[in-house]
Coordinates of C-alpha atoms in Angstrom, one line a residue:
Chain G
M10 CA -0.1 0.0 0.0
I11 CA 1.4 3.4 -1.1
V12 CA 0.8 5.8 1.7
Y13 CA 0.7 9.7 0.0
P14 CA 2.3 12.8 1.6
T15 CA -0.3 14.6 0.8
P16 CA -4.0 14.4 -0.4
Q17 CA -4.8 13.9 -3.9
P18 CA -5.7 17.4 -5.2
Y19 CA -8.4 15.8 -8.2
P20 CA -9.1 12.2 -9.3
S21 CA -7.4 12.9 -12.4
W22 CA -4.3 13.7 -11.2
T23 CA -1.7 11.1 -10.8
W24 CA 1.8 10.6 -8.7
K25 CA 5.0 10.8 -10.4
I26 CA 8.5 11.4 -9.5
N27 CA 10.3 14.3 -10.6
E28 CA 14.0 14.4 -11.5
A29 CA 15.4 15.4 -8.1
G30 CA 13.5 12.1 -6.8
R31 CA 10.6 14.0 -4.9
G32 CA 7.2 12.7 -5.2
Y33 CA 4.0 15.3 -6.5
W34 CA 0.5 15.2 -8.0
D35 CA 0.7 15.7 -11.5
A36 CA -2.2 17.2 -13.8
P37 CA -2.7 15.5 -17.1
V38 CA -2.2 18.8 -18.6
A39 CA 0.5 21.1 -18.1
L40 CA 0.1 24.3 -16.1
P41 CA -0.6 27.4 -18.3
L42 CA 2.5 29.7 -17.2
D43 CA 1.1 33.0 -18.1
D44 CA 2.6 35.8 -16.1
Q45 CA 0.4 36.3 -13.0
K46 CA -2.8 34.7 -14.2
I47 CA -4.7 32.7 -11.6
Y48 CA -5.4 29.2 -12.9
Y49 CA -7.6 26.7 -11.3
W50 CA -8.0 22.8 -12.4
D51 CA -11.6 22.1 -13.8
E52 CA -11.6 18.4 -13.2
E53 CA -14.9 18.0 -15.2
N54 CA -13.0 19.2 -18.5
L55 CA -9.9 18.3 -17.4
A56 CA -8.8 21.7 -18.0
W57 CA -7.0 24.6 -16.4
K58 CA -9.1 27.6 -16.6
V59 CA -8.4 31.2 -15.5
K60 CA -9.9 33.1 -12.5
E61 CA -11.8 35.5 -13.2
Chain Y
M5 CA -82.3 9.1 36.5
S6 CA -83.7 10.2 39.7
V7 CA -82.7 13.1 41.7
R8 CA -84.1 14.6 45.1
H9 CA -84.5 18.2 44.9
S10 CA -85.2 20.3 48.0
S11 CA -88.8 21.4 46.7
E12 CA -90.0 17.5 46.2
E13 CA -92.3 16.2 48.6
D14 CA -91.6 12.5 50.1
V15 CA -94.7 10.5 49.3
D16 CA -96.1 10.9 53.1
G17 CA -96.4 14.2 52.6
I18 CA -93.9 15.8 54.7
Y19 CA -91.2 18.1 53.5
T20 CA -87.8 17.0 54.2
A21 CA -85.0 19.3 54.1
V22 CA -82.4 17.5 52.1
G23 CA -79.0 17.9 49.9
D24 CA -79.4 18.9 46.9
I25 CA -77.4 17.2 44.3
P26 CA -76.4 19.2 40.9
D27 CA -78.2 18.2 37.6
A28 CA -76.2 16.7 35.1
P29 CA -74.7 20.3 33.0
T30 CA -74.1 20.0 29.3
A31 CA -70.6 20.1 27.7
S32 CA -68.6 20.0 24.8
A33 CA -64.7 19.8 23.5
T34 CA -62.5 21.3 21.4
D35 CA -59.1 20.2 20.1
V36 CA -56.6 22.7 21.1
G37 CA -54.1 21.9 18.6
T38 CA -51.8 25.1 18.2
S39 CA -48.5 24.3 19.7
R40 CA -49.0 21.5 21.4
A41 CA -46.2 18.8 22.0
F42 CA -46.1 15.7 20.3
N43 CA -48.2 13.4 22.2
N44 CA -48.9 16.0 24.5
G45 CA -52.0 17.4 23.2
A46 CA -55.1 19.4 24.8
A47 CA -58.6 19.6 24.9
T48 CA -61.1 22.7 25.9
V49 CA -63.9 21.4 27.7
S50 CA -67.0 23.7 28.0
F51 CA -69.8 22.9 30.1
T52 CA -73.1 24.9 31.2
A53 CA -74.8 24.2 34.5
A54 CA -78.0 22.3 34.9
T55 CA -80.7 24.6 35.5
K56 CA -82.2 22.4 38.4
G57 CA -80.4 20.8 41.2
G58 CA -78.0 22.0 43.5
T59 CA -75.0 24.1 42.7
P60 CA -72.1 22.4 42.0
T61 CA -68.9 23.9 43.8
S62 CA -66.9 22.1 41.1
Y63 CA -66.9 20.6 37.7
T64 CA -64.3 17.5 36.5
A65 CA -63.6 16.6 33.2
T66 CA -62.4 13.1 32.5
S67 CA -61.2 11.9 28.8
T68 CA -61.7 8.4 27.4
P69 CA -59.3 6.7 27.0
G70 CA -56.3 7.6 29.4
S71 CA -58.8 9.1 32.0
F72 CA -56.9 12.4 32.0
T73 CA -58.8 14.8 34.2
S74 CA -59.4 18.7 35.0
T75 CA -60.9 19.9 37.7
G76 CA -62.0 23.3 38.3
T77 CA -65.2 26.1 38.8
T78 CA -65.6 27.6 35.7
S79 CA -65.9 26.7 32.2
P80 CA -64.0 25.5 30.1
L81 CA -61.6 23.1 31.3
T82 CA -58.4 22.4 29.7
I83 CA -57.4 18.6 30.1
T84 CA -53.6 18.1 28.7
G85 CA -51.7 15.2 28.1
L86 CA -53.8 14.0 25.2
Q87 CA -52.0 11.3 22.7
S88 CA -51.5 12.7 19.0
N89 CA -53.9 12.1 16.7
T90 CA -56.0 10.0 18.9
A91 CA -60.2 10.5 19.3
Y92 CA -61.2 11.4 22.4
T93 CA -64.5 11.7 24.2
F94 CA -65.1 13.8 27.7
S95 CA -67.5 13.5 30.9
V96 CA -68.3 16.1 32.8
T97 CA -69.8 15.9 36.2
G98 CA -70.6 18.5 39.0
T99 CA -69.9 18.4 42.6
N100 CA -71.2 20.1 45.7
S101 CA -71.2 19.0 48.9
T102 CA -74.1 16.6 48.8
G103 CA -72.8 14.9 45.9
T104 CA -71.6 14.1 41.9
S105 CA -73.8 15.1 39.3
P106 CA -74.9 12.8 36.8
A107 CA -71.9 13.2 33.7
A108 CA -72.5 14.9 30.6
V109 CA -70.3 13.1 27.4
T110 CA -69.3 15.5 24.8
T111 CA -68.8 14.1 21.3
G112 CA -65.8 13.0 20.1
I113 CA -62.7 15.3 19.2
T114 CA -59.4 13.9 17.7
A115 CA -56.3 15.5 19.7
T116 CA -54.0 16.6 17.5
T117 CA -50.6 18.6 18.1
V118 CA -47.0 19.4 16.1
P119 CA -45.4 16.6 14.3
D120 CA -43.1 14.5 16.0
T121 CA -39.7 14.7 15.5
P122 CA -37.9 13.6 12.4
G123 CA -35.5 11.0 12.2
T124 CA -31.6 11.7 12.0
P125 CA -31.1 13.1 8.6
T126 CA -28.4 11.7 6.4
A127 CA -26.7 14.5 4.3
T128 CA -25.0 14.4 1.1
V129 CA -23.7 17.0 -1.2
T130 CA -25.1 17.5 -4.1
N131 CA -23.3 20.8 -5.3
S132 CA -21.3 23.5 -3.6
T133 CA -24.6 25.2 -2.8
T134 CA -26.9 22.1 -2.4
V135 CA -26.9 19.7 0.2
S136 CA -29.4 16.8 0.2
L137 CA -31.1 15.3 3.4
A138 CA -32.1 11.9 3.6
F139 CA -34.6 10.9 6.7
T140 CA -37.2 8.6 8.4
A141 CA -40.3 11.2 8.8
G142 CA -41.9 11.3 12.1
A143 CA -45.8 11.0 12.8
T144 CA -48.0 13.9 11.7
G145 CA -49.3 14.4 15.1
G146 CA -52.7 14.2 13.5
K147 CA -52.5 17.1 11.0
N148 CA -50.5 16.9 7.4
I149 CA -46.8 18.0 7.4
T150 CA -46.8 21.0 5.0
S151 CA -43.1 21.7 5.2
Y152 CA -39.7 20.7 7.0
T153 CA -37.2 23.6 8.0
V154 CA -33.7 23.4 8.4
T155 CA -30.9 24.8 10.3
S156 CA -27.1 24.0 10.3
S157 CA -24.0 24.3 12.7
P158 CA -22.9 26.5 11.8
S159 CA -25.5 28.6 11.2
I160 CA -26.1 29.7 7.9
S161 CA -29.1 31.1 6.2
L162 CA -30.6 28.3 4.2
T163 CA -33.5 28.1 1.7
T164 CA -35.4 24.4 2.2
T165 CA -37.2 22.4 -1.0
G166 CA -39.2 19.5 -0.3
T167 CA -42.1 18.2 1.8
S168 CA -41.0 14.4 2.4
S169 CA -37.4 13.0 2.4
P170 CA -35.3 13.8 1.0
V171 CA -35.1 17.8 1.0
S172 CA -32.5 20.0 -0.3
V173 CA -31.2 22.8 1.4
S174 CA -29.4 25.4 -0.7
G175 CA -27.2 28.4 1.1
V176 CA -23.9 30.2 0.7
F177 CA -21.5 27.7 2.0
A178 CA -18.4 28.7 3.7
T179 CA -15.4 27.1 1.8
N180 CA -13.5 24.2 3.3
Q181 CA -16.1 24.3 6.2
G182 CA -17.9 21.5 7.6
Y183 CA -21.8 21.7 8.4
T184 CA -24.4 19.3 10.3
F185 CA -27.9 20.0 9.7
Y186 CA -31.2 19.5 12.0
L187 CA -34.5 19.1 10.5
T188 CA -37.7 20.0 11.9
A189 CA -41.2 19.1 11.0
V190 CA -44.1 21.6 10.4
N191 CA -47.7 21.2 10.1
A192 CA -50.5 23.5 10.8
N193 CA -50.1 23.3 14.8
G194 CA -46.6 24.1 14.9
S195 CA -43.0 22.9 14.2
S196 CA -42.1 20.0 15.9
T197 CA -38.6 19.4 18.0
A198 CA -35.5 19.8 16.1
S199 CA -33.4 16.4 15.2
S200 CA -30.2 15.2 16.0
A201 CA -27.6 16.4 14.2
S202 CA -26.5 15.0 10.8
N203 CA -23.4 13.6 9.5
S204 CA -20.9 16.6 8.8
V205 CA -20.2 17.3 5.0
T206 CA -18.4 20.3 3.4
P207 CA -20.3 21.2 0.0
L208 CA -17.9 23.9 -1.2
Q209 CA -14.3 22.1 -0.7
P210 CA -11.4 24.4 -1.5
V211 CA -10.0 25.4 -5.0
L212 CA -6.3 24.6 -5.9
Y213 CA -5.2 27.8 -7.7
T214 CA -2.0 28.4 -9.1
Q215 CA -0.4 31.9 -10.1
T216 CA 3.0 32.2 -12.0
F217 CA 4.9 35.6 -12.0
N218 CA 7.4 36.0 -14.8
S219 CA 7.9 39.6 -14.0
N220 CA 7.9 41.7 -10.7
G221 CA 4.4 42.0 -9.2
T222 CA 2.5 41.5 -6.1
F223 CA 0.8 38.4 -4.8
T224 CA -2.3 39.0 -2.7
A225 CA -3.5 36.5 -0.6
P226 CA -7.1 35.4 -0.6
N227 CA -9.2 36.2 2.6
N228 CA -9.8 32.5 3.1
T229 CA -6.0 31.5 2.9
N230 CA -3.4 31.3 5.2
T231 CA -0.9 29.2 3.9
V232 CA 0.4 29.1 0.0
E233 CA 3.1 26.6 -1.4
V234 CA 5.8 28.6 -3.3
L235 CA 8.8 27.9 -5.7
V236 CA 11.1 30.5 -6.4
I237 CA 13.3 30.4 -9.5
G238 CA 16.3 32.4 -10.2
G239 CA 17.3 33.7 -13.5
G240 CA 19.5 31.8 -15.8
G241 CA 23.1 32.3 -16.6
S242 CA 24.1 33.2 -19.7
G243 CA 26.4 31.5 -21.8
G244 CA 29.9 31.6 -22.2
S245 CA 32.0 32.9 -25.1
G246 CA 35.5 31.7 -26.4
P247 CA 37.4 32.6 -29.6
L248 CA 38.9 29.5 -30.1
G249 CA 36.3 27.3 -29.5
A250 CA 32.9 27.0 -27.8
G251 CA 31.6 28.8 -25.0
G252 CA 29.5 26.6 -22.4
G253 CA 25.8 27.0 -21.8
G254 CA 25.1 29.3 -19.0
G255 CA 23.4 27.2 -15.8
A256 CA 19.8 26.9 -14.9
G257 CA 18.2 29.2 -12.3
G258 CA 18.5 28.0 -8.7
G259 CA 15.0 26.8 -7.0
K260 CA 13.9 27.6 -4.0
Y261 CA 10.8 25.8 -2.4
S262 CA 8.4 25.8 0.4
A263 CA 5.6 23.3 0.9
S264 CA 4.0 26.1 3.5
V265 CA 4.3 29.4 3.8
S266 CA 2.3 31.0 6.0
V267 CA 0.6 34.2 4.8
T268 CA -2.2 36.6 6.3
P269 CA -5.2 37.2 4.5
N270 CA -5.8 40.2 2.1
A271 CA -2.1 41.0 2.9
N272 CA -0.1 41.9 -0.4
Y273 CA 3.2 39.9 -1.0
A274 CA 6.0 41.4 -3.6
I275 CA 7.7 38.8 -5.8
T276 CA 10.2 40.1 -7.6
I277 CA 11.8 38.2 -10.5
G278 CA 15.5 37.8 -11.2
S279 CA 16.6 38.7 -14.9
G280 CA 18.5 36.3 -16.9
A281 CA 22.1 37.3 -17.3
N282 CA 22.9 39.2 -20.4
S283 CA 24.6 37.9 -23.4
I284 CA 28.2 38.3 -24.2
S285 CA 30.5 38.9 -27.0
F286 CA 33.7 38.7 -25.9
P287 CA 36.0 35.5 -24.4
C288 CA 34.9 35.1 -21.1
G289 CA 32.8 33.4 -18.5
G290 CA 29.2 34.2 -18.8
N291 CA 27.3 36.4 -16.1
K292 CA 25.3 35.0 -13.4
G293 CA 21.8 35.4 -13.0
G294 CA 19.4 37.5 -10.8
A295 CA 17.9 36.3 -7.8
S296 CA 14.2 36.0 -7.5
T297 CA 12.9 36.5 -4.2
A298 CA 9.2 35.9 -2.8
F299 CA 8.1 35.3 0.7
G300 CA 11.5 35.3 2.6
L301 CA 12.6 32.8 -0.1
T302 CA 15.6 33.2 -2.7
G303 CA 16.1 31.4 -5.7
N304 CA 19.6 32.0 -6.9
G305 CA 20.7 32.8 -10.0
G306 CA 22.3 30.7 -12.3
G307 CA 25.8 30.5 -13.1
G308 CA 27.1 31.9 -16.1
G309 CA 28.8 29.7 -19.0
G310 CA 32.2 28.9 -19.0
S311 CA 34.9 30.0 -21.6
S312 CA 36.6 27.5 -23.9
R313 CA 39.5 29.5 -23.9
A314 CA 42.1 27.8 -21.7
G315 CA 43.2 29.8 -18.8
R316 CA 40.0 31.9 -18.7
N317 CA 37.5 30.8 -16.0
G318 CA 33.7 30.8 -16.2
G319 CA 31.9 33.9 -15.6
G320 CA 29.2 35.0 -12.9
N321 CA 29.9 34.6 -9.1
S322 CA 29.1 30.6 -9.5
G323 CA 30.0 30.1 -13.1
G324 CA 31.5 27.4 -14.3
N325 CA 35.2 26.7 -14.7
G326 CA 36.6 27.6 -18.1
G327 CA 38.3 26.0 -20.2
S328 CA 38.2 22.3 -21.0
S329 CA 36.5 21.6 -17.8
G330 CA 33.4 23.4 -19.0
G331 CA 31.5 25.5 -17.0
S332 CA 29.3 24.4 -13.8
G333 CA 26.3 26.0 -13.7
G334 CA 23.5 27.3 -11.4
L335 CA 22.1 25.7 -8.4
L336 CA 20.3 22.0 -7.7
P337 CA 16.3 22.2 -7.5
P338 CA 15.0 21.8 -4.4
T339 CA 15.2 18.8 -2.3
A340 CA 11.4 19.5 -1.5
T341 CA 11.6 18.2 2.0
D342 CA 14.0 21.5 3.2
G343 CA 13.5 23.7 0.2
T344 CA 17.6 23.5 0.5
A345 CA 18.9 24.7 -2.7
T346 CA 22.4 23.4 -3.7
Y347 CA 25.1 24.0 -6.0
G348 CA 24.3 21.7 -9.1
N349 CA 27.0 19.3 -10.6
P350 CA 29.8 20.2 -12.6
G351 CA 28.7 21.3 -16.3
G352 CA 29.6 19.7 -19.4
G353 CA 32.9 18.1 -19.2
Y354 CA 35.7 17.8 -21.7
G355 CA 34.6 18.3 -25.5
P356 CA 35.8 15.6 -28.1
S357 CA 38.5 17.1 -29.1
G358 CA 40.0 18.8 -25.7
N359 CA 40.7 22.2 -24.2
N360 CA 39.0 23.8 -27.4
Q361 CA 35.7 22.8 -26.5
G362 CA 33.4 25.0 -23.8
G363 CA 31.5 22.6 -21.7
G364 CA 28.1 23.1 -20.8
G365 CA 26.4 25.0 -18.3
G366 CA 25.5 22.6 -15.2
G367 CA 22.5 23.1 -13.2
G368 CA 19.4 21.4 -13.4
N369 CA 19.3 18.2 -11.9
A370 CA 22.0 16.2 -13.7
G371 CA 24.0 19.1 -15.0
G372 CA 25.2 19.4 -18.3
N373 CA 27.4 16.9 -20.1
G374 CA 30.2 17.7 -21.9
G375 CA 30.9 18.1 -25.8
C376 CA 28.0 17.5 -27.8
G377 CA 25.8 16.0 -24.7
S378 CA 22.7 17.8 -23.9
G379 CA 21.6 20.0 -20.5
G380 CA 20.9 18.8 -17.6
C381 CA 17.3 18.1 -16.9
G382 CA 14.8 20.3 -15.0
V383 CA 12.5 19.7 -12.7
T384 CA 8.9 19.3 -13.0
Y385 CA 6.1 20.6 -10.4
Y386 CA 2.3 20.7 -11.1
G387 CA 3.0 18.8 -14.5
T388 CA 5.1 21.7 -15.7
T389 CA 9.4 21.4 -15.9
F390 CA 9.9 24.9 -14.3
M391 CA 13.8 25.1 -14.0
G392 CA 15.6 24.7 -17.4
G393 CA 18.7 22.4 -17.2
G394 CA 21.9 23.3 -17.7
G395 CA 23.3 24.7 -21.5
A396 CA 24.8 22.0 -23.6
G397 CA 28.4 21.1 -23.9
G398 CA 30.0 22.7 -26.9
T399 CA 30.4 21.0 -30.2
N400 CA 33.2 21.4 -32.4
E401 CA 34.9 19.8 -35.5
H402 CA 38.0 17.8 -34.2
G403 CA 40.9 20.3 -35.2
R404 CA 39.5 23.3 -35.7
P405 CA 38.8 25.8 -33.7
G406 CA 35.3 27.0 -32.7
G407 CA 32.5 25.9 -32.2
S408 CA 29.1 26.0 -30.8
G409 CA 27.9 26.6 -27.3
G410 CA 24.7 25.1 -26.2
G411 CA 22.0 26.6 -25.3
G412 CA 20.3 26.4 -21.7
S413 CA 17.0 24.7 -21.6
G414 CA 13.8 26.6 -20.9
A415 CA 11.0 26.1 -18.1
Y416 CA 8.7 24.7 -20.6
S417 CA 11.0 22.3 -21.8
V418 CA 11.3 19.0 -20.7
C419 CA 14.9 17.7 -20.8
S420 CA 15.5 19.2 -23.9
S421 CA 18.7 21.8 -24.3
G422 CA 17.8 25.3 -25.8
N423 CA 19.7 26.4 -28.8
G424 CA 23.1 26.1 -29.2
G425 CA 25.3 28.9 -30.3
T426 CA 27.6 29.5 -33.0
D427 CA 31.1 30.3 -33.6
G428 CA 32.2 29.8 -29.9
L429 CA 29.3 31.4 -28.2
G430 CA 27.7 29.9 -25.0
G431 CA 23.9 29.4 -25.1
G432 CA 21.9 31.1 -22.3
G433 CA 21.3 29.2 -19.0
G434 CA 17.7 27.8 -18.6
G435 CA 15.2 30.3 -16.6
M436 CA 12.3 30.5 -17.5
Y437 CA 13.1 30.6 -20.9
G438 CA 16.2 28.7 -22.5
G439 CA 18.7 31.7 -24.4
A440 CA 19.4 31.5 -27.8
G441 CA 23.4 31.1 -28.2
S442 CA 23.7 33.1 -31.4
P443 CA 25.2 35.5 -32.6
V444 CA 26.4 36.4 -29.3
S445 CA 26.4 34.2 -26.2
G446 CA 23.1 33.3 -25.1
R447 CA 21.2 35.4 -22.5
G448 CA 20.1 34.0 -19.5
G449 CA 16.1 33.4 -19.1
N450 CA 14.6 35.0 -16.6
G451 CA 13.2 33.5 -13.1
A452 CA 9.8 32.6 -12.0
V453 CA 8.0 32.1 -9.3
I454 CA 5.3 29.9 -8.6
V455 CA 2.7 30.5 -6.1
R456 CA -0.1 27.4 -5.5
Y457 CA -2.8 27.7 -2.7
Y458 CA -6.2 26.8 -1.6
A459 CA -9.1 29.2 -1.3

């Protein structure tokens, strides 16, 4: 049984290990990096959306 | 029934002074109903004394069934303790010192009350503003249940829909707040006592937000957020330049990470983004990138790429060594558990033809490999590789001076180097963006700050 250090943010996110050897919850779609926009994850549509 | 009165004559013609027993009164009953607790109904029994007979000094009303009684001197009498939704008749007698009158019996009534207490509701979240409550209805109390009212703990204004299980309640719930619910049934007589508390549910789950800063700015903490997760990335170093060989790529910006930084709701926090180091066009090592800062965390700039020219060291404060050893790059990505950033592995090593080859800038996770090898990979958070790896090592044809320096890989890339430089110019280090290496040494990419929080 795997014990994750943090709760799974959304059902579609999966646990991965990054290059530094650290685990993290990964979204199915890469996070956009537009300057200073605030994004949230839309689990229903599996997409990042901009907070209005 | 024969009752003797004081005015009556004895059979022998002698009048005898005797006490006079009251005649039976006339009586009627009505259900009280309103506000009566369940199984504690009440009836009002009204009566009128008989015109004949002795004068009663008290009256007693008695229910059937149950034998609930009430005694008094004037009409009406109120009898309590009646079972809800049960038919009753009442007998009324008048009493004086002589005796008790015959009973007058009322027509039947049905005792009604408020409804019985509903069963403990089971709460289920429908959506962020609506909760469904399933329950076992209690007895009506003798009058139809017309609605249910719901209260919550903590208390908020709720709108209830439905007259039978399940009912829906809607309201503006607080984020990440658990609520329990209490039901009361309502009929024409009033409201039942409240049910036991439901299970706790959290209708409005917190949303995970991510804000990325590629330029200086201000982060405003939401009014319901006390901690944020932060990744601070310094600017990338610029590539080195070597007139007789390739310059090394600049190192990636260092990173600092914290899984939990305390913030004050509605407070503003300055975000400073480190610029990538400017390119160079003369034979020396590249420059160090600028540091990024946020929430007291600092991501140092990546080191400059080394120069291929023998005897020249890499540029920048933490730049790589020049010459054949290649540049060592910037900082390693955070180890995440403690957020510690450490210097990266040495950058690219020896080029394929010896000391005329500039090594790649180190940094990233693994550092750049020498020669025509590729730069190190960045580190991935939130599904995106934020820190570019070190620049790729310079390459050169055997025996021919000059060559191309490798570029640093950008933030968006996953383990891919940026554009390589030409004619001995190193590529820029990876910051947010990898820098190209031509016609001068590559400029380092700018740093970035990523803030993640629930609200």
